[in-house]
Short mmCIF file of C-alpha atoms and ligand atoms in Angstrom, two decimals:
data_model
loop_
_atom_site.label_atom_id
_atom_site.label_comp_id
_atom_site.label_asym_id
_atom_site.label_seq_id
_atom_site.Cartn_x
_atom_site.Cartn_y
_atom_site.Cartn_z
CA MET A 1 20.06 16.98 -7.54
CA ILE A 2 17.29 14.46 -6.89
CA SER A 3 17.53 13.42 -3.27
CA VAL A 4 15.62 10.57 -1.63
CA THR A 5 13.52 13.12 0.26
CA ARG A 6 13.24 16.79 -0.60
CA PRO A 7 11.28 18.48 2.19
CA PHE A 8 7.87 19.93 1.37
CA LEU A 9 7.70 23.70 1.79
CA PRO A 10 4.39 25.58 2.06
CA PRO A 11 3.94 28.95 0.32
CA LYS A 12 6.28 31.34 2.17
CA GLU A 13 3.56 33.98 2.73
CA GLU A 14 1.51 31.49 4.71
CA TYR A 15 4.40 30.85 7.08
CA GLU A 16 5.20 34.58 7.27
CA LYS A 17 1.69 35.30 8.51
CA TYR A 18 2.23 33.05 11.49
CA ILE A 19 5.67 34.60 12.03
CA SER A 20 4.26 38.15 12.28
CA ASP A 21 1.75 36.95 14.86
CA ILE A 22 4.57 35.30 16.83
CA TRP A 23 6.52 38.60 16.72
CA LYS A 24 3.48 40.47 18.02
CA ARG A 25 2.92 38.05 20.88
CA ASN A 26 6.62 37.53 21.65
CA TRP A 27 5.68 34.06 22.92
CA LEU A 28 8.22 31.73 21.36
CA THR A 29 7.95 28.45 23.22
CA ASN A 30 6.63 26.77 26.42
CA ASN A 31 3.16 25.61 25.50
CA GLY A 32 2.32 28.58 23.32
CA PRO A 33 -0.95 29.18 21.46
CA LEU A 34 0.28 27.79 18.12
CA LEU A 35 1.48 24.63 19.82
CA ASN A 36 -1.99 24.20 21.30
CA ASP A 37 -3.60 24.91 17.93
CA LEU A 38 -1.37 22.34 16.27
CA GLU A 39 -2.08 19.66 18.86
CA LEU A 40 -5.82 20.23 18.45
CA ALA A 41 -5.59 20.26 14.65
CA LEU A 42 -3.54 17.05 14.59
CA LYS A 43 -5.95 15.27 16.93
CA GLU A 44 -8.83 16.33 14.75
CA TYR A 45 -7.10 15.33 11.53
CA LEU A 46 -6.00 11.96 12.86
CA GLU A 47 -9.26 11.42 14.78
CA ILE A 48 -7.46 10.52 17.99
CA ASN A 49 -8.02 11.69 21.56
CA HIS A 50 -4.57 12.32 22.97
CA LEU A 51 -1.41 13.69 21.43
CA LEU A 52 1.58 15.70 22.60
CA PHE A 53 3.78 17.64 20.17
CA VAL A 54 7.41 17.11 21.21
CA SER A 55 10.85 18.18 20.02
CA ASN A 56 11.49 15.17 17.77
CA GLY A 57 10.66 11.53 17.12
CA THR A 58 13.60 10.28 19.17
CA ILE A 59 12.55 12.16 22.31
CA ALA A 60 9.05 10.78 21.66
CA LEU A 61 10.42 7.22 21.88
CA GLN A 62 12.44 8.02 25.00
CA LEU A 63 9.44 9.65 26.70
CA ALA A 64 7.34 6.60 25.90
CA ILE A 65 9.90 4.13 27.29
CA LYS A 66 10.40 6.27 30.41
CA ALA A 67 6.70 6.88 31.04
CA LEU A 68 5.84 3.17 30.69
CA GLU A 69 8.73 2.44 33.10
CA LEU A 70 10.23 -0.22 30.85
CA LYS A 71 13.24 -1.95 32.35
CA GLY A 72 15.42 -4.94 31.52
CA GLU A 73 14.83 -6.35 28.05
CA ILE A 74 12.78 -4.82 25.26
CA ILE A 75 11.85 -6.84 22.20
CA THR A 76 12.40 -4.87 19.03
CA THR A 77 13.02 -4.97 15.29
CA PRO A 78 16.46 -4.97 13.66
CA PHE A 79 15.07 -3.28 10.54
CA SER A 80 14.42 0.38 11.34
CA TYR A 81 16.19 3.69 11.71
CA VAL A 82 18.91 3.66 14.38
CA ALA A 83 16.83 5.84 16.74
CA THR A 84 14.53 2.88 17.51
CA THR A 85 17.41 0.90 19.02
CA SER A 86 19.46 3.79 20.39
CA SER A 87 16.46 5.07 22.38
CA ILE A 88 16.12 1.66 24.06
CA VAL A 89 19.82 1.60 24.95
CA TRP A 90 19.78 5.29 26.01
CA GLU A 91 17.02 4.47 28.49
CA GLY A 92 19.20 1.75 30.01
CA CYS A 93 17.34 -1.23 28.53
CA ALA A 94 18.68 -4.11 26.46
CA PRO A 95 17.30 -4.54 22.94
CA VAL A 96 16.37 -8.13 22.07
CA PHE A 97 16.03 -8.37 18.31
CA VAL A 98 13.34 -10.51 16.74
CA ASP A 99 13.85 -11.03 13.03
CA ILE A 100 11.54 -9.52 10.43
CA ASP A 101 8.97 -10.95 8.06
CA ASP A 102 10.48 -10.99 4.57
CA LYS A 103 7.23 -9.77 2.97
CA THR A 104 6.22 -6.81 5.16
CA LEU A 105 9.72 -6.03 6.55
CA ASN A 106 8.18 -5.63 10.01
CA ILE A 107 8.95 -7.64 13.15
CA ASP A 108 7.86 -11.25 12.62
CA ALA A 109 5.17 -11.67 15.28
CA THR A 110 5.38 -15.47 15.09
CA LYS A 111 8.92 -15.25 16.48
CA ILE A 112 8.22 -12.91 19.40
CA GLU A 113 7.11 -15.47 22.01
CA LYS A 114 10.37 -17.40 21.78
CA ALA A 115 12.32 -14.23 22.60
CA ILE A 116 10.41 -13.42 25.81
CA SER A 117 12.26 -13.95 29.10
CA GLU A 118 11.51 -13.04 32.75
CA LYS A 119 13.32 -9.77 32.08
CA THR A 120 11.13 -8.72 29.14
CA THR A 121 8.97 -5.68 29.91
CA GLY A 122 7.92 -4.41 26.53
CA ILE A 123 7.92 -4.44 22.75
CA VAL A 124 9.08 -1.53 20.58
CA ALA A 125 8.05 -2.27 17.01
CA THR A 126 8.42 -0.05 13.95
CA HIS A 127 5.74 0.18 11.28
CA CYS A 128 8.46 0.23 8.68
CA PHE A 129 8.06 2.60 5.71
CA GLY A 130 4.50 3.33 6.90
CA ASN A 131 3.33 -0.30 6.56
CA ALA A 132 1.53 -1.70 9.62
CA CYS A 133 3.01 -4.41 11.84
CA ASP A 134 0.87 -7.46 12.52
CA ILE A 135 -0.86 -5.43 15.23
CA ASP A 136 -3.44 -8.07 16.15
CA ALA A 137 -0.79 -10.73 16.81
CA ILE A 138 1.42 -8.31 18.76
CA GLU A 139 -1.47 -7.13 20.94
CA ALA A 140 -2.42 -10.75 21.72
CA ILE A 141 1.12 -11.60 22.83
CA ALA A 142 1.40 -8.40 24.87
CA LYS A 143 -1.82 -9.23 26.67
CA LYS A 144 -0.80 -12.82 27.36
CA TYR A 145 2.59 -11.85 28.84
CA GLN A 146 1.56 -8.45 30.23
CA LEU A 147 4.01 -6.52 28.12
CA LYS A 148 3.73 -2.86 27.14
CA VAL A 149 3.73 -2.02 23.45
CA ILE A 150 5.27 1.06 21.84
CA TYR A 151 4.92 1.52 18.10
CA ASP A 152 7.55 3.59 16.38
CA ALA A 153 5.21 5.11 13.81
CA ALA A 154 7.75 7.67 12.56
CA HIS A 155 6.85 6.83 8.94
CA CYS A 156 3.12 6.56 9.46
CA PHE A 157 1.45 9.93 9.09
CA GLY A 158 -1.74 9.15 7.19
CA THR A 159 -1.58 5.36 7.52
CA LEU A 160 -4.80 3.70 8.71
CA TYR A 161 -5.21 0.31 10.34
CA LYS A 162 -8.74 -1.07 10.37
CA GLU A 163 -9.98 2.35 9.25
CA ARG A 164 -8.41 4.14 12.23
CA SER A 165 -5.20 6.15 12.42
CA ILE A 166 -2.39 3.73 13.12
CA LEU A 167 -1.22 6.17 15.81
CA ASP A 168 -4.18 5.02 17.89
CA TYR A 169 -2.65 1.58 18.61
CA GLY A 170 -0.31 0.29 21.31
CA ASP A 171 0.16 1.71 24.80
CA VAL A 172 1.98 4.57 23.11
CA SER A 173 2.67 5.34 19.47
CA THR A 174 5.37 7.78 18.48
CA CYS A 175 5.71 9.81 15.31
CA SER A 176 8.45 11.93 13.76
CA PHE A 177 7.79 15.23 12.03
CA HIS A 178 11.36 15.64 10.81
CA ALA A 179 11.87 17.55 7.56
CA THR A 180 12.52 14.31 5.64
CA LYS A 181 9.21 12.77 6.66
CA LEU A 182 5.97 12.90 4.65
CA TYR A 183 4.44 15.42 7.06
CA HIS A 184 6.90 17.66 8.89
CA THR A 185 7.41 20.58 11.28
CA VAL A 186 11.15 20.98 10.38
CA GLU A 187 12.08 19.18 13.60
CA GLY A 188 9.36 17.63 15.72
CA GLY A 189 7.49 14.58 16.76
CA ALA A 190 4.56 13.32 18.79
CA VAL A 191 3.48 10.78 21.34
CA THR A 192 -0.06 9.47 21.20
CA THR A 193 -1.91 7.24 23.65
CA GLN A 194 -5.44 6.28 24.59
CA ASP A 195 -4.62 6.50 28.29
CA PRO A 196 -5.24 10.00 29.75
CA MET A 197 -3.11 9.30 32.85
CA LEU A 198 -0.18 8.27 30.72
CA LEU A 199 -0.67 11.40 28.62
CA LYS A 200 -0.51 13.53 31.76
CA LYS A 201 2.66 11.79 32.87
CA MET A 202 4.31 12.36 29.48
CA ALA A 203 3.15 16.00 29.46
CA HIS A 204 4.94 16.54 32.78
CA MET A 205 8.00 14.67 31.58
CA ARG A 206 8.12 16.79 28.43
CA ASN A 207 8.43 19.88 30.61
CA PHE A 208 11.27 19.00 33.04
CA GLY A 209 8.79 17.27 35.35
CA HIS A 210 7.31 20.64 36.37
CA ASP A 211 3.94 20.59 38.09
CA GLY A 212 3.56 24.36 38.33
CA PHE A 213 6.53 26.70 38.73
CA GLU A 214 7.75 25.51 42.10
CA LYS A 215 6.56 21.93 42.28
CA TYR A 216 7.78 18.79 40.56
CA PHE A 217 5.81 15.78 39.48
CA GLY A 218 8.88 13.61 38.89
CA VAL A 219 11.96 13.41 36.76
CA GLY A 220 11.61 15.08 33.38
CA ILE A 221 13.46 16.23 30.32
CA ASN A 222 13.11 19.10 27.86
CA GLY A 223 10.92 17.58 25.15
CA LYS A 224 9.05 20.79 24.29
CA ASN A 225 8.74 22.27 20.85
CA SER A 226 8.53 25.88 19.72
CA GLU A 227 5.94 28.21 18.20
CA LEU A 228 8.03 28.44 15.01
CA HIS A 229 7.90 24.69 14.55
CA ALA A 230 4.21 24.58 15.39
CA ALA A 231 3.62 27.27 12.74
CA MET A 232 5.29 25.10 10.10
CA GLY A 233 3.14 22.18 11.25
CA LEU A 234 -0.05 24.24 10.89
CA CYS A 235 0.99 25.40 7.41
CA ASN A 236 1.88 21.90 6.23
CA LEU A 237 -1.21 20.24 7.64
CA LYS A 238 -3.31 22.11 5.07
CA TYR A 239 -1.37 20.35 2.31
CA VAL A 240 -1.07 16.88 3.79
CA ASP A 241 -3.98 15.39 1.82
CA GLN A 242 -2.40 16.68 -1.38
CA ILE A 243 0.95 15.25 -0.31
CA LEU A 244 -0.61 11.85 0.40
CA GLU A 245 -2.39 11.82 -2.93
CA LYS A 246 0.74 12.80 -4.82
CA ARG A 247 2.76 10.07 -3.09
CA LYS A 248 0.23 7.44 -4.16
CA GLU A 249 0.36 8.64 -7.73
CA GLN A 250 4.18 8.67 -7.75
CA CYS A 251 4.34 5.14 -6.31
CA GLY A 252 1.93 4.02 -9.05
CA ASN A 253 4.29 5.59 -11.63
CA TYR A 254 7.27 3.69 -10.23
CA ASP A 255 5.20 0.46 -10.22
CA ARG A 256 4.49 0.87 -13.93
CA LEU A 257 7.95 2.10 -14.92
CA LEU A 258 9.76 -0.68 -13.08
CA THR A 259 7.68 -3.72 -14.13
CA ASN A 260 10.60 -5.12 -16.11
CA LEU A 261 13.15 -4.56 -13.40
CA ASP A 262 14.28 -7.64 -11.48
CA ILE A 263 13.26 -6.44 -8.01
CA THR A 264 10.60 -7.09 -5.40
CA THR A 265 8.72 -4.61 -3.24
CA PRO A 266 7.25 -5.15 0.25
CA GLU A 267 3.71 -6.42 0.73
CA VAL A 268 1.20 -4.23 2.54
CA GLN A 269 -0.11 -5.81 5.76
CA ASP A 270 -3.76 -6.92 5.84
CA ASN A 271 -6.13 -4.23 7.20
CA CYS A 272 -3.56 -1.52 6.50
CA GLN A 273 -4.35 1.48 4.37
CA TYR A 274 -0.84 2.45 3.34
CA ASN A 275 0.41 6.07 3.12
CA TYR A 276 2.99 5.49 0.34
CA ALA A 277 5.63 7.27 2.41
CA TYR A 278 8.57 5.44 0.82
CA TYR A 279 9.36 3.46 -2.31
CA PRO A 280 11.73 0.67 -1.28
CA ILE A 281 12.96 -1.81 -3.90
CA ILE A 282 14.71 -5.09 -3.10
CA PHE A 283 17.36 -6.25 -5.57
CA SER A 284 18.33 -9.93 -5.99
CA THR A 285 21.91 -9.18 -4.95
CA GLU A 286 23.82 -6.49 -3.10
CA LYS A 287 26.06 -6.18 -6.14
CA GLN A 288 23.11 -5.09 -8.28
CA LEU A 289 22.13 -2.56 -5.63
CA ILE A 290 25.63 -1.08 -5.50
CA GLN A 291 25.93 -0.87 -9.29
CA SER A 292 22.53 0.82 -9.52
CA LYS A 293 23.32 3.26 -6.73
CA ILE A 294 26.64 4.25 -8.32
CA GLU A 295 24.99 4.82 -11.68
CA LEU A 296 22.15 6.88 -10.16
CA GLU A 297 24.68 8.98 -8.26
CA LYS A 298 26.49 9.78 -11.51
CA TRP A 299 23.27 11.52 -12.54
CA GLU A 300 23.06 13.33 -9.19
CA ILE A 301 20.24 11.11 -8.02
CA SER A 302 20.77 10.02 -4.45
CA PRO A 303 18.67 7.11 -3.24
CA ARG A 304 19.31 5.93 0.33
CA ARG A 305 20.08 2.54 1.76
CA TYR A 306 17.14 2.50 4.20
CA PHE A 307 17.91 0.56 6.29
CA PHE A 308 21.48 -0.60 6.27
CA PRO A 309 23.11 -2.03 8.28
CA SER A 310 20.69 -4.19 10.19
CA LEU A 311 20.50 -2.75 13.74
CA SER A 312 21.53 -6.07 15.30
CA HIS A 313 25.03 -5.17 14.01
CA LEU A 314 25.34 -1.90 15.92
CA PRO A 315 28.64 -1.77 17.82
CA TYR A 316 26.89 -1.12 21.16
CA VAL A 317 24.42 -4.01 21.18
CA LYS A 318 24.97 -7.67 21.98
CA LYS A 319 25.48 -9.71 18.79
CA GLN A 320 22.24 -11.40 17.80
CA ASN A 321 21.15 -13.55 14.93
CA THR A 322 18.73 -11.88 12.49
CA PRO A 323 19.40 -13.51 9.11
CA VAL A 324 16.29 -12.21 7.30
CA SER A 325 16.95 -8.61 8.28
CA ASP A 326 20.69 -8.93 7.53
CA ASN A 327 19.95 -10.29 4.11
CA ILE A 328 17.27 -7.78 3.12
CA SER A 329 19.09 -4.76 4.51
CA LYS A 330 21.96 -5.48 2.12
CA ARG A 331 19.67 -5.48 -0.92
CA ILE A 332 17.13 -2.73 -0.25
CA LEU A 333 17.18 0.79 -1.63
CA CYS A 334 14.65 3.60 -1.23
CA LEU A 335 14.04 5.54 -4.43
CA PRO A 336 13.51 9.32 -4.39
CA LEU A 337 10.00 10.37 -3.44
CA SER A 338 8.95 13.93 -2.67
CA TYR A 339 6.12 16.29 -3.44
CA ASP A 340 8.02 18.05 -6.22
CA LEU A 341 9.43 14.90 -7.87
CA THR A 342 8.29 15.04 -11.49
CA SER A 343 7.21 12.14 -13.69
CA GLU A 344 10.13 13.01 -16.03
CA GLU A 345 12.50 12.53 -13.12
CA GLN A 346 10.84 9.23 -12.29
CA ARG A 347 11.20 8.09 -15.92
CA MET A 348 14.87 9.03 -15.85
CA ILE A 349 15.42 7.05 -12.63
CA ALA A 350 13.67 4.02 -14.13
CA ARG A 351 15.69 4.28 -17.36
CA ILE A 352 18.96 4.29 -15.45
CA LEU A 353 17.93 1.30 -13.31
CA LEU A 354 16.86 -0.71 -16.36
CA ARG A 355 20.04 0.17 -18.22
CA VAL A 356 22.20 -1.08 -15.32
CA GLN A 357 20.24 -4.32 -15.24
CA ASN A 358 20.43 -4.92 -18.99
CA ASN A 359 24.11 -4.15 -19.34
C1 LIG B 401 13.03 9.48 11.61
C2 LIG B 401 12.89 8.31 12.50
C3 LIG B 401 13.02 8.41 13.90
C4 LIG B 401 13.55 9.64 14.57
O1 LIG B 401 12.81 10.76 14.43
P1 LIG B 401 13.50 12.20 14.60
O2 LIG B 401 12.33 13.11 14.56
O3 LIG B 401 14.44 12.39 13.47
O4 LIG B 401 14.18 12.19 15.93
C5 LIG B 401 12.72 7.31 14.68
N1 LIG B 401 12.36 6.14 14.13
C6 LIG B 401 12.24 5.99 12.80
C7 LIG B 401 11.80 4.67 12.26
C8 LIG B 401 12.54 7.06 11.94
O5 LIG B 401 12.48 6.89 10.62
#
C-alpha cells in the first residue's frame, strides 16, 4: 500500500544503541540526558536560541496560548489541521477565521485588520504544508494592534524564511514531530521563542508548574517527552538533510509527471525557502478529486484530503464565512510523499491520475 505518509525509520541498530544506554541508566523520562541532547542538537541544526521538546504538536500550541495568556478572540486560519482550531477552543478562546489566500493557502493578511475587535488578543496562523505565511504583513499588524503571534509550524521542519529557520518567527512557533511529519520522534513536538522569560514560563508549564520538588511556579500540565522519543529524534536528525533532499527530488518528479494534468499547485511565498513537505494538488472540481481518489484507492494508493473540511465548519465553532477556504478544501488532495516512495510508484500515481482525467 502507498500511503500519503509512510514514516521514516532509521537503521534499527542505531536506535538499539540508544536503547541499551537507556536500559543502563534506567532514566526514562523527566528531563533526561537524551532529551537535553536532542534539544541542543535541534537548536544547533535550526540555528535558533530557544526550544523545548514537548509531548506533541498539539500540547505545543496549548502551551503557547496559555503562556502568552491569550483570552477572548484569536484570529486564525480555516485551512489547517483540526488541532490548530481545537487548541484555541480547548484554551477557552474563540477562533475568528480569516479566509486564506488562494495562491499560498495561508491566512490572507490583507483581511486580518477587518477581523480585529476589542476582544482580539492574538493571531494563530499555520504555515500550511511548510509554506510561509506573509510574515512581514502579519508582524506589522500585530505590532500596530499589540497582538501576540503564534505560528503553527507543524509542517515546517527545514523551511527557511529570509535565510533563517521559520521557527524563529512570531512570539512563539510550534512544531510537530509526529510520525507522519517530515522529521519525527514518533510522537513529539516543540515550542520555540526568542524570549528567554517566555521559554522559562513554558518550561515550568511543561512540567506541571513545578519549580523544584516542593514549590510551584504556576499552573502547569504534563507536556514532557521521554528518553525513547528523544532517542528516535537523535537518530532521525542525522538523516534529515537526506530526507529534505529526497522530498525536493520527488516533488520535481511529480511536477514533471503531472504537467498535462488539469490541476494547480500552491505558490511558494516570497522569501520562503520551501521544505517540500507535502505535494498538494488542486483539481478544477470536487467531482474530479473524488473520481481520482477512488481510482487511486483501487490500486491501494491512499492520498489524503488535507485539509477537508474547512475548519470554519467544525460543529463546535460559530459559523463563519470563509468562501476561499471552503472552495479550495473541497478540491485539494495531497499525493503520497515519503522517503521510500520510488519513482516507479510516482509514475504509477501519475498514470492513474491522467487516465481518470482523459476518460
Ligand atoms: C500535525 C499537526 C498538528 C498536531 O501535531 P501533533 O504532534 O500530531 O499533536 C498541529 N497543527 C498542524 C497544522 C498539524 O499538521
